Amino acid sequence: MLTYLLERENYEIFTVTSAMEGIAQLEKQRYDLVISDVMMPQVSGYELTRLIRERYSISELPILLLTARTRNEDILTGFQSGANDYVKKPVDSTELKARVRALIELKLSIEERVRMEGAWLQSQIQPHFLYNTLNSIAALGEIDLPKMQALLEEFSNYLQLSFDFKNSDPMVPLEHELSLVRSYLYIEQERFRDRIKVCWEIEPNINVFLPPLSIQPLVENAVRHGILQRKEGGNYLYSNKSIF
């Protein structure tokens, strides 16, 4: 009955026959909501909720309990176990659909907010990097206009990718990340000349997705705290074979 009601709302439903089967399924796949009966054999809905809360927070994976128990202490036990909401049995279809929709929309909105905040924090560029890059551009303007133009284009690309709306997505293509790294390394090579040598080893046609702005900070740390700490500089080798 519940499966039929929710499938009509275009939700993709997965059913299990026991609490432990449900835990095992959560380890295999990502879900947006768990709906559980309180009264189950061997492991109750309260115990299942506690087990899930050991792995997922209330915002990461909402839990909706179905219960025939209407005493306040029973409802309180559900919330203390970590449930987000409950529906009394027999289930009213309108109430069920409204609560399911509210919990899923809340989860998705929290995820979106976290992604946006993460993208904003990740996109913060060190002031000294901006200042030094602008100084390099200005200096080249007096001695080498073609190089100045090339550096300005790479700097523009670096800024564009750093503040790209795609950075709010959970995953982005590898090429998107590498483009940012290329611009960053080009700028640093122009600034430090022979102290930084870069070698790229990238296999063609690799369709890989990864969290946004996850490679460039690693490269920047390697350059700033590794290569540039040596008077003679050093080599930076990027190989996707060593990462994927």
PDB file of C-alpha atoms in Angstrom:
ATOM      1  CA  MET A   1       0.000   0.000   0.000  1.00  0.00           C
ATOM      2  CA  LEU A   2       2.715   2.506   1.010  1.00  0.00           C
ATOM      3  CA  THR A   3       4.893   1.525  -1.923  1.00  0.00           C
ATOM      4  CA  TYR A   4       1.996   2.037  -4.317  1.00  0.00           C
ATOM      5  CA  LEU A   5       1.171   5.467  -2.855  1.00  0.00           C
ATOM      6  CA  LEU A   6       4.738   6.752  -3.093  1.00  0.00           C
ATOM      7  CA  GLU A   7       5.474   5.273  -6.509  1.00  0.00           C
ATOM      8  CA  ARG A   8       2.515   7.262  -7.825  1.00  0.00           C
ATOM      9  CA  GLU A   9       4.387  10.363  -6.611  1.00  0.00           C
ATOM     10  CA  ASN A  10       7.351   9.350  -8.830  1.00  0.00           C
ATOM     11  CA  TYR A  11       9.589   8.272  -5.953  1.00  0.00           C
ATOM     12  CA  GLU A  12      11.936   5.360  -6.547  1.00  0.00           C
ATOM     13  CA  ILE A  13      11.173   2.864  -3.776  1.00  0.00           C
ATOM     14  CA  PHE A  14      13.355   0.074  -2.389  1.00  0.00           C
ATOM     15  CA  THR A  15      11.868  -2.378   0.103  1.00  0.00           C
ATOM     16  CA  VAL A  16      13.549  -4.723   2.586  1.00  0.00           C
ATOM     17  CA  THR A  17      12.112  -7.391   4.891  1.00  0.00           C
ATOM     18  CA  SER A  18      14.221  -6.766   7.997  1.00  0.00           C
ATOM     19  CA  ALA A  19      16.119  -4.043   9.815  1.00  0.00           C
ATOM     20  CA  MET A  20      19.495  -5.675   9.222  1.00  0.00           C
ATOM     21  CA  GLU A  21      18.759  -6.026   5.533  1.00  0.00           C
ATOM     22  CA  GLY A  22      17.981  -2.327   5.528  1.00  0.00           C
ATOM     23  CA  ILE A  23      21.342  -1.498   7.171  1.00  0.00           C
ATOM     24  CA  ALA A  24      23.141  -3.621   4.599  1.00  0.00           C
ATOM     25  CA  GLN A  25      21.320  -1.843   1.773  1.00  0.00           C
ATOM     26  CA  LEU A  26      22.288   1.579   3.145  1.00  0.00           C
ATOM     27  CA  GLU A  27      25.940   0.588   2.886  1.00  0.00           C
ATOM     28  CA  LYS A  28      25.538  -0.201  -0.814  1.00  0.00           C
ATOM     29  CA  GLN A  29      23.552   2.778  -2.085  1.00  0.00           C
ATOM     30  CA  ARG A  30      22.626   6.363  -1.288  1.00  0.00           C
ATOM     31  CA  TYR A  31      19.041   7.071  -0.169  1.00  0.00           C
ATOM     32  CA  ASP A  32      17.122  10.253   0.608  1.00  0.00           C
ATOM     33  CA  LEU A  33      14.674   8.875   3.179  1.00  0.00           C
ATOM     34  CA  VAL A  34      14.075   5.806   5.360  1.00  0.00           C
ATOM     35  CA  ILE A  35      10.512   4.829   6.279  1.00  0.00           C
ATOM     36  CA  SER A  36      10.274   2.185   8.985  1.00  0.00           C
ATOM     37  CA  ASP A  37       7.567   0.562  11.070  1.00  0.00           C
ATOM     38  CA  VAL A  38       8.175   0.759  14.803  1.00  0.00           C
ATOM     39  CA  MET A  39       6.955  -2.806  15.441  1.00  0.00           C
ATOM     40  CA  MET A  40       9.273  -5.236  13.649  1.00  0.00           C
ATOM     41  CA  PRO A  41      10.593  -8.704  14.558  1.00  0.00           C
ATOM     42  CA  GLN A  42      14.033  -8.970  16.230  1.00  0.00           C
ATOM     43  CA  VAL A  43      15.005  -5.313  15.729  1.00  0.00           C
ATOM     44  CA  SER A  44      12.440  -2.574  16.348  1.00  0.00           C
ATOM     45  CA  GLY A  45      12.122   0.627  14.412  1.00  0.00           C
ATOM     46  CA  TYR A  46      13.614   2.475  17.384  1.00  0.00           C
ATOM     47  CA  GLU A  47      16.693   0.242  17.358  1.00  0.00           C
ATOM     48  CA  LEU A  48      17.000   0.541  13.576  1.00  0.00           C
ATOM     49  CA  THR A  49      16.906   4.310  13.913  1.00  0.00           C
ATOM     50  CA  ARG A  50      19.689   4.245  16.517  1.00  0.00           C
ATOM     51  CA  LEU A  51      21.814   2.053  14.253  1.00  0.00           C
ATOM     52  CA  ILE A  52      21.322   4.418  11.320  1.00  0.00           C
ATOM     53  CA  ARG A  53      22.201   7.424  13.462  1.00  0.00           C
ATOM     54  CA  GLU A  54      25.584   5.845  14.187  1.00  0.00           C
ATOM     55  CA  ARG A  55      26.341   6.322  10.482  1.00  0.00           C
ATOM     56  CA  TYR A  56      24.182   9.246   9.329  1.00  0.00           C
ATOM     57  CA  SER A  57      23.075  12.482  10.962  1.00  0.00           C
ATOM     58  CA  ILE A  58      19.471  13.698  11.021  1.00  0.00           C
ATOM     59  CA  SER A  59      20.096  15.966   8.031  1.00  0.00           C
ATOM     60  CA  GLU A  60      22.085  13.388   6.046  1.00  0.00           C
ATOM     61  CA  LEU A  61      19.392  10.705   6.095  1.00  0.00           C
ATOM     62  CA  PRO A  62      15.894  11.519   7.401  1.00  0.00           C
ATOM     63  CA  ILE A  63      13.897   8.728   9.071  1.00  0.00           C
ATOM     64  CA  LEU A  64      10.105   8.575   9.153  1.00  0.00           C
ATOM     65  CA  LEU A  65       8.592   6.122  11.631  1.00  0.00           C
ATOM     66  CA  LEU A  66       5.192   4.494  11.238  1.00  0.00           C
ATOM     67  CA  THR A  67       3.562   3.649  14.545  1.00  0.00           C
ATOM     68  CA  ALA A  68       0.256   2.487  15.965  1.00  0.00           C
ATOM     69  CA  ARG A  69       1.388   3.718  19.346  1.00  0.00           C
ATOM     70  CA  THR A  70      -0.045   7.121  20.086  1.00  0.00           C
ATOM     71  CA  ARG A  71       1.138   7.683  23.654  1.00  0.00           C
ATOM     72  CA  ASN A  72       3.348  10.701  24.110  1.00  0.00           C
ATOM     73  CA  GLU A  73       6.122   8.605  25.646  1.00  0.00           C
ATOM     74  CA  ASP A  74       6.170   6.334  22.569  1.00  0.00           C
ATOM     75  CA  ILE A  75       6.454   9.293  20.227  1.00  0.00           C
ATOM     76  CA  LEU A  76       9.170  10.793  22.449  1.00  0.00           C
ATOM     77  CA  THR A  77      11.115   7.521  22.296  1.00  0.00           C
ATOM     78  CA  GLY A  78      11.073   7.740  18.511  1.00  0.00           C
ATOM     79  CA  PHE A  79      12.471  11.262  18.485  1.00  0.00           C
ATOM     80  CA  GLN A  80      15.086  10.374  21.120  1.00  0.00           C
ATOM     81  CA  SER A  81      16.183   7.475  18.915  1.00  0.00           C
ATOM     82  CA  GLY A  82      16.894   9.949  16.129  1.00  0.00           C
ATOM     83  CA  ALA A  83      13.738   9.901  14.011  1.00  0.00           C
ATOM     84  CA  ASN A  84      12.871  13.068  12.096  1.00  0.00           C
ATOM     85  CA  ASP A  85       9.114  12.537  12.031  1.00  0.00           C
ATOM     86  CA  TYR A  86       6.366   9.965  12.507  1.00  0.00           C
ATOM     87  CA  VAL A  87       3.018   9.021  11.007  1.00  0.00           C
ATOM     88  CA  LYS A  88       0.305   7.281  12.982  1.00  0.00           C
ATOM     89  CA  LYS A  89      -1.273   4.074  11.726  1.00  0.00           C
ATOM     90  CA  PRO A  90      -3.606   3.522  10.030  1.00  0.00           C
ATOM     91  CA  VAL A  91      -1.809   5.800   7.593  1.00  0.00           C
ATOM     92  CA  ASP A  92      -3.599   8.691   5.962  1.00  0.00           C
ATOM     93  CA  SER A  93      -2.285   8.887   2.381  1.00  0.00           C
ATOM     94  CA  THR A  94      -2.383  12.690   2.211  1.00  0.00           C
ATOM     95  CA  GLU A  95      -0.484  13.066   5.477  1.00  0.00           C
ATOM     96  CA  LEU A  96       2.082  10.457   4.467  1.00  0.00           C
ATOM     97  CA  LYS A  97       2.819  12.099   1.128  1.00  0.00           C
ATOM     98  CA  ALA A  98       3.091  15.540   2.725  1.00  0.00           C
ATOM     99  CA  ARG A  99       5.541  14.374   5.395  1.00  0.00           C
ATOM    100  CA  VAL A 100       7.642  12.419   2.921  1.00  0.00           C
ATOM    101  CA  ARG A 101       7.846  15.417   0.596  1.00  0.00           C
ATOM    102  CA  ALA A 102       8.760  17.769   3.443  1.00  0.00           C
ATOM    103  CA  LEU A 103      11.564  15.535   4.732  1.00  0.00           C
ATOM    104  CA  ILE A 104      13.107  14.966   1.313  1.00  0.00           C
ATOM    105  CA  GLU A 105      12.927  18.631   0.357  1.00  0.00           C
ATOM    106  CA  LEU A 106      14.521  19.586   3.678  1.00  0.00           C
ATOM    107  CA  LYS A 107      17.376  17.121   3.121  1.00  0.00           C
ATOM    108  CA  LEU A 108      17.997  18.349  -0.419  1.00  0.00           C
ATOM    109  CA  SER A 109      17.906  22.000   0.619  1.00  0.00           C
ATOM    110  CA  ILE A 110      20.463  21.359   3.384  1.00  0.00           C
ATOM    111  CA  GLU A 111      22.727  19.531   0.931  1.00  0.00           C
ATOM    112  CA  GLU A 112      22.471  22.418  -1.513  1.00  0.00           C
ATOM    113  CA  ARG A 113      23.296  24.933   1.219  1.00  0.00           C
ATOM    114  CA  VAL A 114      26.326  22.892   2.302  1.00  0.00           C
ATOM    115  CA  ARG A 115      27.540  22.626  -1.302  1.00  0.00           C
ATOM    116  CA  MET A 116      27.155  26.369  -1.836  1.00  0.00           C
ATOM    117  CA  GLU A 117      29.019  27.185   1.372  1.00  0.00           C
ATOM    118  CA  GLY A 118      31.735  24.693   0.472  1.00  0.00           C
ATOM    119  CA  ALA A 119      32.101  26.193  -2.993  1.00  0.00           C
ATOM    120  CA  TRP A 120      32.289  29.707  -1.530  1.00  0.00           C
ATOM    121  CA  LEU A 121      34.964  28.706   0.983  1.00  0.00           C
ATOM    122  CA  GLN A 122      36.961  26.788  -1.599  1.00  0.00           C
ATOM    123  CA  SER A 123      36.860  29.664  -4.053  1.00  0.00           C
ATOM    124  CA  GLN A 124      38.497  32.113  -1.657  1.00  0.00           C
ATOM    125  CA  ILE A 125      41.796  33.062  -3.258  1.00  0.00           C
ATOM    126  CA  GLN A 126      44.790  34.009  -1.145  1.00  0.00           C
ATOM    127  CA  PRO A 127      45.205  37.832  -1.270  1.00  0.00           C
ATOM    128  CA  HIS A 128      48.981  37.522  -1.676  1.00  0.00           C
ATOM    129  CA  PHE A 129      48.481  35.355  -4.774  1.00  0.00           C
ATOM    130  CA  LEU A 130      46.233  37.998  -6.356  1.00  0.00           C
ATOM    131  CA  TYR A 131      48.617  40.806  -5.451  1.00  0.00           C
ATOM    132  CA  ASN A 132      51.714  38.997  -6.738  1.00  0.00           C
ATOM    133  CA  THR A 133      50.007  37.931  -9.968  1.00  0.00           C
ATOM    134  CA  LEU A 134      48.827  41.465 -10.711  1.00  0.00           C
ATOM    135  CA  ASN A 135      52.350  42.747 -10.038  1.00  0.00           C
ATOM    136  CA  SER A 136      53.745  40.196 -12.500  1.00  0.00           C
ATOM    137  CA  ILE A 137      51.236  41.253 -15.145  1.00  0.00           C
ATOM    138  CA  ALA A 138      52.111  44.893 -14.628  1.00  0.00           C
ATOM    139  CA  ALA A 139      55.849  44.183 -14.838  1.00  0.00           C
ATOM    140  CA  LEU A 140      55.462  42.230 -18.089  1.00  0.00           C
ATOM    141  CA  GLY A 141      53.507  45.142 -19.552  1.00  0.00           C
ATOM    142  CA  GLU A 142      56.717  47.146 -19.580  1.00  0.00           C
ATOM    143  CA  ILE A 143      58.988  44.514 -21.147  1.00  0.00           C
ATOM    144  CA  ASP A 144      56.975  41.839 -22.981  1.00  0.00           C
ATOM    145  CA  LEU A 145      53.404  42.560 -24.107  1.00  0.00           C
ATOM    146  CA  PRO A 146      52.714  39.094 -25.645  1.00  0.00           C
ATOM    147  CA  LYS A 147      53.726  37.406 -22.386  1.00  0.00           C
ATOM    148  CA  MET A 148      51.655  39.884 -20.427  1.00  0.00           C
ATOM    149  CA  GLN A 149      48.615  39.083 -22.558  1.00  0.00           C
ATOM    150  CA  ALA A 150      49.157  35.324 -22.167  1.00  0.00           C
ATOM    151  CA  LEU A 151      49.500  35.659 -18.395  1.00  0.00           C
ATOM    152  CA  LEU A 152      46.423  37.862 -18.224  1.00  0.00           C
ATOM    153  CA  GLU A 153      44.390  35.275 -20.144  1.00  0.00           C
ATOM    154  CA  GLU A 154      45.477  32.475 -17.810  1.00  0.00           C
ATOM    155  CA  PHE A 155      44.741  34.622 -14.777  1.00  0.00           C
ATOM    156  CA  SER A 156      41.288  35.382 -16.176  1.00  0.00           C
ATOM    157  CA  ASN A 157      40.687  31.658 -16.717  1.00  0.00           C
ATOM    158  CA  TYR A 158      41.871  30.942 -13.179  1.00  0.00           C
ATOM    159  CA  LEU A 159      39.445  33.468 -11.704  1.00  0.00           C
ATOM    160  CA  GLN A 160      36.568  32.264 -13.868  1.00  0.00           C
ATOM    161  CA  LEU A 161      37.056  28.625 -12.866  1.00  0.00           C
ATOM    162  CA  SER A 162      37.547  29.511  -9.193  1.00  0.00           C
ATOM    163  CA  PHE A 163      34.169  31.234  -9.070  1.00  0.00           C
ATOM    164  CA  ASP A 164      32.413  28.924 -11.543  1.00  0.00           C
ATOM    165  CA  PHE A 165      28.808  28.035 -10.683  1.00  0.00           C
ATOM    166  CA  LYS A 166      29.776  24.384 -11.281  1.00  0.00           C
ATOM    167  CA  ASN A 167      31.713  24.505  -8.013  1.00  0.00           C
ATOM    168  CA  SER A 168      28.388  24.195  -6.201  1.00  0.00           C
ATOM    169  CA  ASP A 169      27.806  20.817  -7.850  1.00  0.00           C
ATOM    170  CA  PRO A 170      28.742  17.716  -5.845  1.00  0.00           C
ATOM    171  CA  MET A 171      30.935  16.399  -8.680  1.00  0.00           C
ATOM    172  CA  VAL A 172      32.597  17.956 -11.735  1.00  0.00           C
ATOM    173  CA  PRO A 173      34.554  16.500 -14.684  1.00  0.00           C
ATOM    174  CA  LEU A 174      38.273  15.902 -14.226  1.00  0.00           C
ATOM    175  CA  GLU A 175      39.043  18.223 -17.142  1.00  0.00           C
ATOM    176  CA  HIS A 176      37.319  21.098 -15.326  1.00  0.00           C
ATOM    177  CA  GLU A 177      39.703  20.614 -12.407  1.00  0.00           C
ATOM    178  CA  LEU A 178      42.776  20.215 -14.588  1.00  0.00           C
ATOM    179  CA  SER A 179      42.027  23.437 -16.458  1.00  0.00           C
ATOM    180  CA  LEU A 180      42.174  25.317 -13.155  1.00  0.00           C
ATOM    181  CA  VAL A 181      45.434  23.572 -12.216  1.00  0.00           C
ATOM    182  CA  ARG A 182      46.974  24.385 -15.604  1.00  0.00           C
ATOM    183  CA  SER A 183      46.192  28.089 -15.202  1.00  0.00           C
ATOM    184  CA  TYR A 184      47.521  28.127 -11.654  1.00  0.00           C
ATOM    185  CA  LEU A 185      50.788  26.434 -12.612  1.00  0.00           C
ATOM    186  CA  TYR A 186      51.225  28.663 -15.669  1.00  0.00           C
ATOM    187  CA  ILE A 187      50.947  31.738 -13.435  1.00  0.00           C
ATOM    188  CA  GLU A 188      53.424  30.363 -10.895  1.00  0.00           C
ATOM    189  CA  GLN A 189      55.860  29.342 -13.616  1.00  0.00           C
ATOM    190  CA  GLU A 190      55.790  32.875 -15.030  1.00  0.00           C
ATOM    191  CA  ARG A 191      56.498  34.257 -11.595  1.00  0.00           C
ATOM    192  CA  PHE A 192      59.241  31.845 -10.518  1.00  0.00           C
ATOM    193  CA  ARG A 193      60.688  30.892 -13.927  1.00  0.00           C
ATOM    194  CA  ASP A 194      63.125  27.963 -13.758  1.00  0.00           C
ATOM    195  CA  ARG A 195      62.385  27.189 -10.112  1.00  0.00           C
ATOM    196  CA  ILE A 196      59.224  25.339 -11.176  1.00  0.00           C
ATOM    197  CA  LYS A 197      59.216  22.675 -13.859  1.00  0.00           C
ATOM    198  CA  VAL A 198      55.963  20.842 -14.636  1.00  0.00           C
ATOM    199  CA  CYS A 199      55.532  17.480 -16.308  1.00  0.00           C
ATOM    200  CA  TRP A 200      52.057  16.216 -17.223  1.00  0.00           C
ATOM    201  CA  GLU A 201      51.171  12.539 -17.657  1.00  0.00           C
ATOM    202  CA  ILE A 202      47.476  12.330 -18.518  1.00  0.00           C
ATOM    203  CA  GLU A 203      45.783   9.444 -20.237  1.00  0.00           C
ATOM    204  CA  PRO A 204      43.352  10.553 -22.981  1.00  0.00           C
ATOM    205  CA  ASN A 205      39.578  10.131 -22.882  1.00  0.00           C
ATOM    206  CA  ILE A 206      39.239   9.618 -19.139  1.00  0.00           C
ATOM    207  CA  ASN A 207      35.659  10.188 -18.006  1.00  0.00           C
ATOM    208  CA  VAL A 208      36.136  10.798 -14.295  1.00  0.00           C
ATOM    209  CA  PHE A 209      34.152  13.018 -11.914  1.00  0.00           C
ATOM    210  CA  LEU A 210      35.398  14.311  -8.578  1.00  0.00           C
ATOM    211  CA  PRO A 211      34.510  16.964  -5.958  1.00  0.00           C
ATOM    212  CA  PRO A 212      35.054  20.527  -7.237  1.00  0.00           C
ATOM    213  CA  LEU A 213      38.245  22.384  -6.349  1.00  0.00           C
ATOM    214  CA  SER A 214      39.821  19.251  -4.900  1.00  0.00           C
ATOM    215  CA  ILE A 215      43.060  19.104  -6.943  1.00  0.00           C
ATOM    216  CA  GLN A 216      44.197  22.739  -7.117  1.00  0.00           C
ATOM    217  CA  PRO A 217      44.633  23.172  -3.312  1.00  0.00           C
ATOM    218  CA  LEU A 218      46.841  20.053  -3.258  1.00  0.00           C
ATOM    219  CA  VAL A 219      48.934  21.421  -6.116  1.00  0.00           C
ATOM    220  CA  GLU A 220      49.205  24.824  -4.456  1.00  0.00           C
ATOM    221  CA  ASN A 221      50.399  23.268  -1.194  1.00  0.00           C
ATOM    222  CA  ALA A 222      52.966  21.188  -3.086  1.00  0.00           C
ATOM    223  CA  VAL A 223      54.278  24.295  -4.837  1.00  0.00           C
ATOM    224  CA  ARG A 224      54.264  26.676  -1.883  1.00  0.00           C
ATOM    225  CA  HIS A 225      55.375  24.348   0.909  1.00  0.00           C
ATOM    226  CA  GLY A 226      57.430  21.911  -1.143  1.00  0.00           C
ATOM    227  CA  ILE A 227      59.076  23.162  -4.314  1.00  0.00           C
ATOM    228  CA  LEU A 228      59.408  26.843  -3.404  1.00  0.00           C
ATOM    229  CA  GLN A 229      60.918  26.008  -0.014  1.00  0.00           C
ATOM    230  CA  ARG A 230      63.972  24.739  -1.874  1.00  0.00           C
ATOM    231  CA  LYS A 231      66.405  27.345  -3.171  1.00  0.00           C
ATOM    232  CA  GLU A 232      66.926  25.426  -6.388  1.00  0.00           C
ATOM    233  CA  GLY A 233      63.193  24.869  -6.884  1.00  0.00           C
ATOM    234  CA  GLY A 234      62.035  21.522  -8.221  1.00  0.00           C
ATOM    235  CA  ASN A 235      59.875  19.475 -10.560  1.00  0.00           C
ATOM    236  CA  TYR A 236      56.130  18.981 -10.296  1.00  0.00           C
ATOM    237  CA  LEU A 237      54.812  15.788 -11.887  1.00  0.00           C
ATOM    238  CA  TYR A 238      51.081  15.305 -12.346  1.00  0.00           C
ATOM    239  CA  SER A 239      49.945  11.821 -13.304  1.00  0.00           C
ATOM    240  CA  ASN A 240      46.327  10.695 -13.221  1.00  0.00           C
ATOM    241  CA  LYS A 241      47.625   7.122 -13.057  1.00  0.00           C
ATOM    242  CA  SER A 242      48.692   7.722  -9.473  1.00  0.00           C
ATOM    243  CA  ILE A 243      45.307   9.109  -8.429  1.00  0.00           C
ATOM    244  CA  PHE A 244      42.690   7.099 -10.266  1.00  0.00           C
TER     245      PHE A 244
END
